[in-house]
């Protein structure tokens, strides 16, 4: 029994020391100014804080549909607009609002896209393992930033911490035959209690900061249904917001037999390229943003694009 | 691709694994599945522990191959029941022998042996049929269709699009070895179904072997030995070494290898040579790294799974190489193909005749060559249904044969030139020559078609240009200067470890004898190196478990 106890204590001590060592190395691999200003946990939790302050034009808020559909680097390459996916898997609207609050302390975006699918997620029914995964990730964040060691020696202000800008690159293909959905304009998907209050807060934050808020539905043949579309349309009208439903965009033409990574739920990289091109064109049509591709202040974006495109 | 992609039901498993299939390098296997099995196993009373391992193995197999688990179960049942039937035949033989006269004994023995043979052949046929259906049917159907088209016959065999059960090539050979050993009375048929089940399905071995024999692992698997602190630490120590090989070296080389093998026409001979060398190193690191994880996992449960690698690049010749690389496969072919063929009656007769005409060296070589050809034909086919694999087998057959034929001549030349074949420089020369031959063999192994392989080979010699080093071509192969530095240092590290092992050093024991402070520093250093310098995450594409496809 005594031996078991000693071995157990030794194991715990080994793991605790390991976590400390890994956190210390992670700190070395992340931008120092973010750690200093926001602390280690926030810098890891809200990756947008690793960006240079006041350099992001567009924020894409929401859940996994965002980070698998919108690649800010594609938009950068075509239009020179900077953007960041502030999105987490199965995210609740309250956390999305918090994410926005944190982000706008650091950045001053002109446009924010909000994935409307989040509106219909009951915050009380979020599977426990999503939370566990993000908690575990914050302890082992080094696994995401480990390759930053290659930038050791580069001037601090030129370090690229996040090449994909929140987007998750997936080339996997899982063929899918889209399901035909019932189109009944009278059927509106109910929104869980409290979510409208959170949406109101998001609307207010954007209004107070002079940000154009756009509701969006990224393509998903599994998560999306007409009743969500009509309900979101009604809300958009009520709050005077623009609403883009990419599931009904005739000119987008997602090929679900080739462009999904998980049988119609999320897009793969090929699909994401189409969506990003669509959003880039939309942003261009707004005429609110500047092309930064030749701006010296944004040269790390060109460098990041090089890494991004090589991979 | 043999890996079965189970239905992607979004849930806990997909979220945790990020949608990746379960493999030994998956964090879910290493840090959740394995520790959880260890915990449950230790908390279970000793006699039920094998059942825990069976349940874990079936869960693991199901996660990888879904409902195709049925074929594993059928294989298990086939060898178990056949073994039992053979036992019954043996009992009947004994009874019959007791009752019969002395003069009838031979006839009685023959009669029952025939019965046993029928059972053996049927069992082999059942298991080989599964393997043939999943692995070879399309290859033969495709080639038959080409011939039919050529003959202007308007009939074509259907090409099936199906996935195979994970590790079918490995567990089928294990199953065959069991039943053949029972037939040859090397082992007694097992009466306990659970024991046979665990032997064939033990989860660390199911994907890429080693192809163990029943006498190697069955007893220790079923003994229910408790996982101790030492076995747990030792197991993870070996797993870490495997992770280093796979994450730091194999995954990094994968980038370069993919580019070269897909676009070799755009690169100089030097870059193509680098890709070919890189592929062999990658294959070694991936496969031997997986074996480290497999053996480490087994070690935790007190199971000594046989080693599958023994510093293969220190071999003198191709023949020796195959006794150090994928050892369990080589031994399987030796015991169940080479010896039965070379010691068969017709071959023995042939040897006697050939010895008279060709002398003592070349005479026995004839029957040996027939057996060797059979082994390498089947070895090539085992690796995959494709002409490149068959060529790979034939290439090794030819190299070993040449070695056998010219051995006396080389000995004579060395004697005349006063070259001491035991001297270090000659040993190094032999290893270098052998390694180059292995590189060429692996080029055919990896190339998509035979045409590609020959084009690549010719490019290495005809388009050689040392400008490649200066003009930055090496940096356009998906690796930057940092990656090259890490690769070189990591390969040197593995080489030094290999050299020490070759000299008989037991590094793991040496480490365990150090004080806790030194030990922990070494472990932390290895973990940090794997995590920081590992080639995973954004920008990297991990090597798929190569041998799981065979």
JSON list of N, CA and C in Angstrom, two decimals, chain B residues 267-271 459-471 473-474:
[
{"chain": "B", "resi": 267, "resn": "UNK", "atom": "N", "xyz": [12.03, 17.42, -60.80]},
{"chain": "B", "resi": 267, "resn": "UNK", "atom": "CA", "xyz": [13.19, 17.56, -59.91]},
{"chain": "B", "resi": 267, "resn": "UNK", "atom": "C", "xyz": [14.44, 16.86, -60.46]},
{"chain": "B", "resi": 268, "resn": "UNK", "atom": "N", "xyz": [15.57, 17.34, -59.96]},
{"chain": "B", "resi": 268, "resn": "UNK", "atom": "CA", "xyz": [16.85, 16.78, -60.43]},
{"chain": "B", "resi": 268, "resn": "UNK", "atom": "C", "xyz": [17.09, 15.39, -59.81]},
{"chain": "B", "resi": 269, "resn": "UNK", "atom": "N", "xyz": [18.09, 14.70, -60.34]},
{"chain": "B", "resi": 269, "resn": "UNK", "atom": "CA", "xyz": [18.42, 13.37, -59.87]},
{"chain": "B", "resi": 269, "resn": "UNK", "atom": "C", "xyz": [18.73, 13.34, -58.38]},
{"chain": "B", "resi": 270, "resn": "UNK", "atom": "N", "xyz": [19.41, 14.39, -57.92]},
{"chain": "B", "resi": 270, "resn": "UNK", "atom": "CA", "xyz": [19.80, 14.44, -56.51]},
{"chain": "B", "resi": 270, "resn": "UNK", "atom": "C", "xyz": [18.56, 14.51, -55.60]},
{"chain": "B", "resi": 271, "resn": "UNK", "atom": "N", "xyz": [17.60, 15.34, -56.02]},
{"chain": "B", "resi": 271, "resn": "UNK", "atom": "CA", "xyz": [16.37, 15.45, -55.22]},
{"chain": "B", "resi": 271, "resn": "UNK", "atom": "C", "xyz": [15.59, 14.15, -55.24]},
{"chain": "B", "resi": 459, "resn": "UNK", "atom": "N", "xyz": [16.25, 8.71, -63.67]},
{"chain": "B", "resi": 459, "resn": "UNK", "atom": "CA", "xyz": [16.47, 10.14, -63.39]},
{"chain": "B", "resi": 459, "resn": "UNK", "atom": "C", "xyz": [17.60, 10.35, -62.37]},
{"chain": "B", "resi": 460, "resn": "UNK", "atom": "N", "xyz": [17.66, 9.45, -61.40]},
{"chain": "B", "resi": 460, "resn": "UNK", "atom": "CA", "xyz": [18.71, 9.56, -60.37]},
{"chain": "B", "resi": 460, "resn": "UNK", "atom": "C", "xyz": [20.10, 9.57, -61.02]},
{"chain": "B", "resi": 461, "resn": "UNK", "atom": "N", "xyz": [20.26, 8.73, -62.06]},
{"chain": "B", "resi": 461, "resn": "UNK", "atom": "CA", "xyz": [21.59, 8.61, -62.68]},
{"chain": "B", "resi": 461, "resn": "UNK", "atom": "C", "xyz": [21.81, 9.55, -63.85]},
{"chain": "B", "resi": 462, "resn": "UNK", "atom": "N", "xyz": [20.73, 9.92, -64.53]},
{"chain": "B", "resi": 462, "resn": "UNK", "atom": "CA", "xyz": [20.93, 10.74, -65.74]},
{"chain": "B", "resi": 462, "resn": "UNK", "atom": "C", "xyz": [20.76, 12.23, -65.49]},
{"chain": "B", "resi": 463, "resn": "UNK", "atom": "N", "xyz": [19.98, 12.61, -64.50]},
{"chain": "B", "resi": 463, "resn": "UNK", "atom": "CA", "xyz": [19.73, 14.04, -64.27]},
{"chain": "B", "resi": 463, "resn": "UNK", "atom": "C", "xyz": [20.43, 14.54, -63.02]},
{"chain": "B", "resi": 464, "resn": "UNK", "atom": "N", "xyz": [21.55, 13.95, -62.75]},
{"chain": "B", "resi": 464, "resn": "UNK", "atom": "CA", "xyz": [22.24, 14.35, -61.52]},
{"chain": "B", "resi": 464, "resn": "UNK", "atom": "C", "xyz": [22.90, 15.71, -61.72]},
{"chain": "B", "resi": 465, "resn": "UNK", "atom": "N", "xyz": [22.67, 16.60, -60.76]},
{"chain": "B", "resi": 465, "resn": "UNK", "atom": "CA", "xyz": [23.28, 17.93, -60.85]},
{"chain": "B", "resi": 465, "resn": "UNK", "atom": "C", "xyz": [23.51, 18.45, -59.44]},
{"chain": "B", "resi": 466, "resn": "UNK", "atom": "N", "xyz": [24.76, 18.80, -59.18]},
{"chain": "B", "resi": 466, "resn": "UNK", "atom": "CA", "xyz": [25.07, 19.27, -57.83]},
{"chain": "B", "resi": 466, "resn": "UNK", "atom": "C", "xyz": [24.66, 20.72, -57.62]},
{"chain": "B", "resi": 467, "resn": "UNK", "atom": "N", "xyz": [24.14, 21.33, -58.71]},
{"chain": "B", "resi": 467, "resn": "UNK", "atom": "CA", "xyz": [23.59, 22.68, -58.60]},
{"chain": "B", "resi": 467, "resn": "UNK", "atom": "C", "xyz": [22.37, 22.67, -57.66]},
{"chain": "B", "resi": 468, "resn": "UNK", "atom": "N", "xyz": [21.76, 21.49, -57.56]},
{"chain": "B", "resi": 468, "resn": "UNK", "atom": "CA", "xyz": [20.57, 21.33, -56.70]},
{"chain": "B", "resi": 468, "resn": "UNK", "atom": "C", "xyz": [20.81, 21.88, -55.30]},
{"chain": "B", "resi": 469, "resn": "UNK", "atom": "N", "xyz": [22.05, 21.69, -54.83]},
{"chain": "B", "resi": 469, "resn": "UNK", "atom": "CA", "xyz": [22.38, 22.14, -53.47]},
{"chain": "B", "resi": 469, "resn": "UNK", "atom": "C", "xyz": [22.40, 23.66, -53.42]},
{"chain": "B", "resi": 470, "resn": "UNK", "atom": "N", "xyz": [22.92, 24.26, -54.51]},
{"chain": "B", "resi": 470, "resn": "UNK", "atom": "CA", "xyz": [23.08, 25.72, -54.50]},
{"chain": "B", "resi": 470, "resn": "UNK", "atom": "C", "xyz": [21.80, 26.46, -54.91]},
{"chain": "B", "resi": 471, "resn": "UNK", "atom": "N", "xyz": [21.04, 25.90, -55.88]},
{"chain": "B", "resi": 471, "resn": "UNK", "atom": "CA", "xyz": [19.92, 26.67, -56.43]},
{"chain": "B", "resi": 471, "resn": "UNK", "atom": "C", "xyz": [18.64, 26.64, -55.59]},
{"chain": "B", "resi": 473, "resn": "UNK", "atom": "N", "xyz": [16.80, 24.13, -54.70]},
{"chain": "B", "resi": 473, "resn": "UNK", "atom": "CA", "xyz": [15.78, 23.12, -55.02]},
{"chain": "B", "resi": 473, "resn": "UNK", "atom": "C", "xyz": [15.42, 22.28, -53.78]},
{"chain": "B", "resi": 474, "resn": "UNK", "atom": "N", "xyz": [16.43, 22.02, -52.96]},
{"chain": "B", "resi": 474, "resn": "UNK", "atom": "CA", "xyz": [16.17, 21.21, -51.77]},
{"chain": "B", "resi": 474, "resn": "UNK", "atom": "C", "xyz": [15.19, 21.90, -50.81]}
]
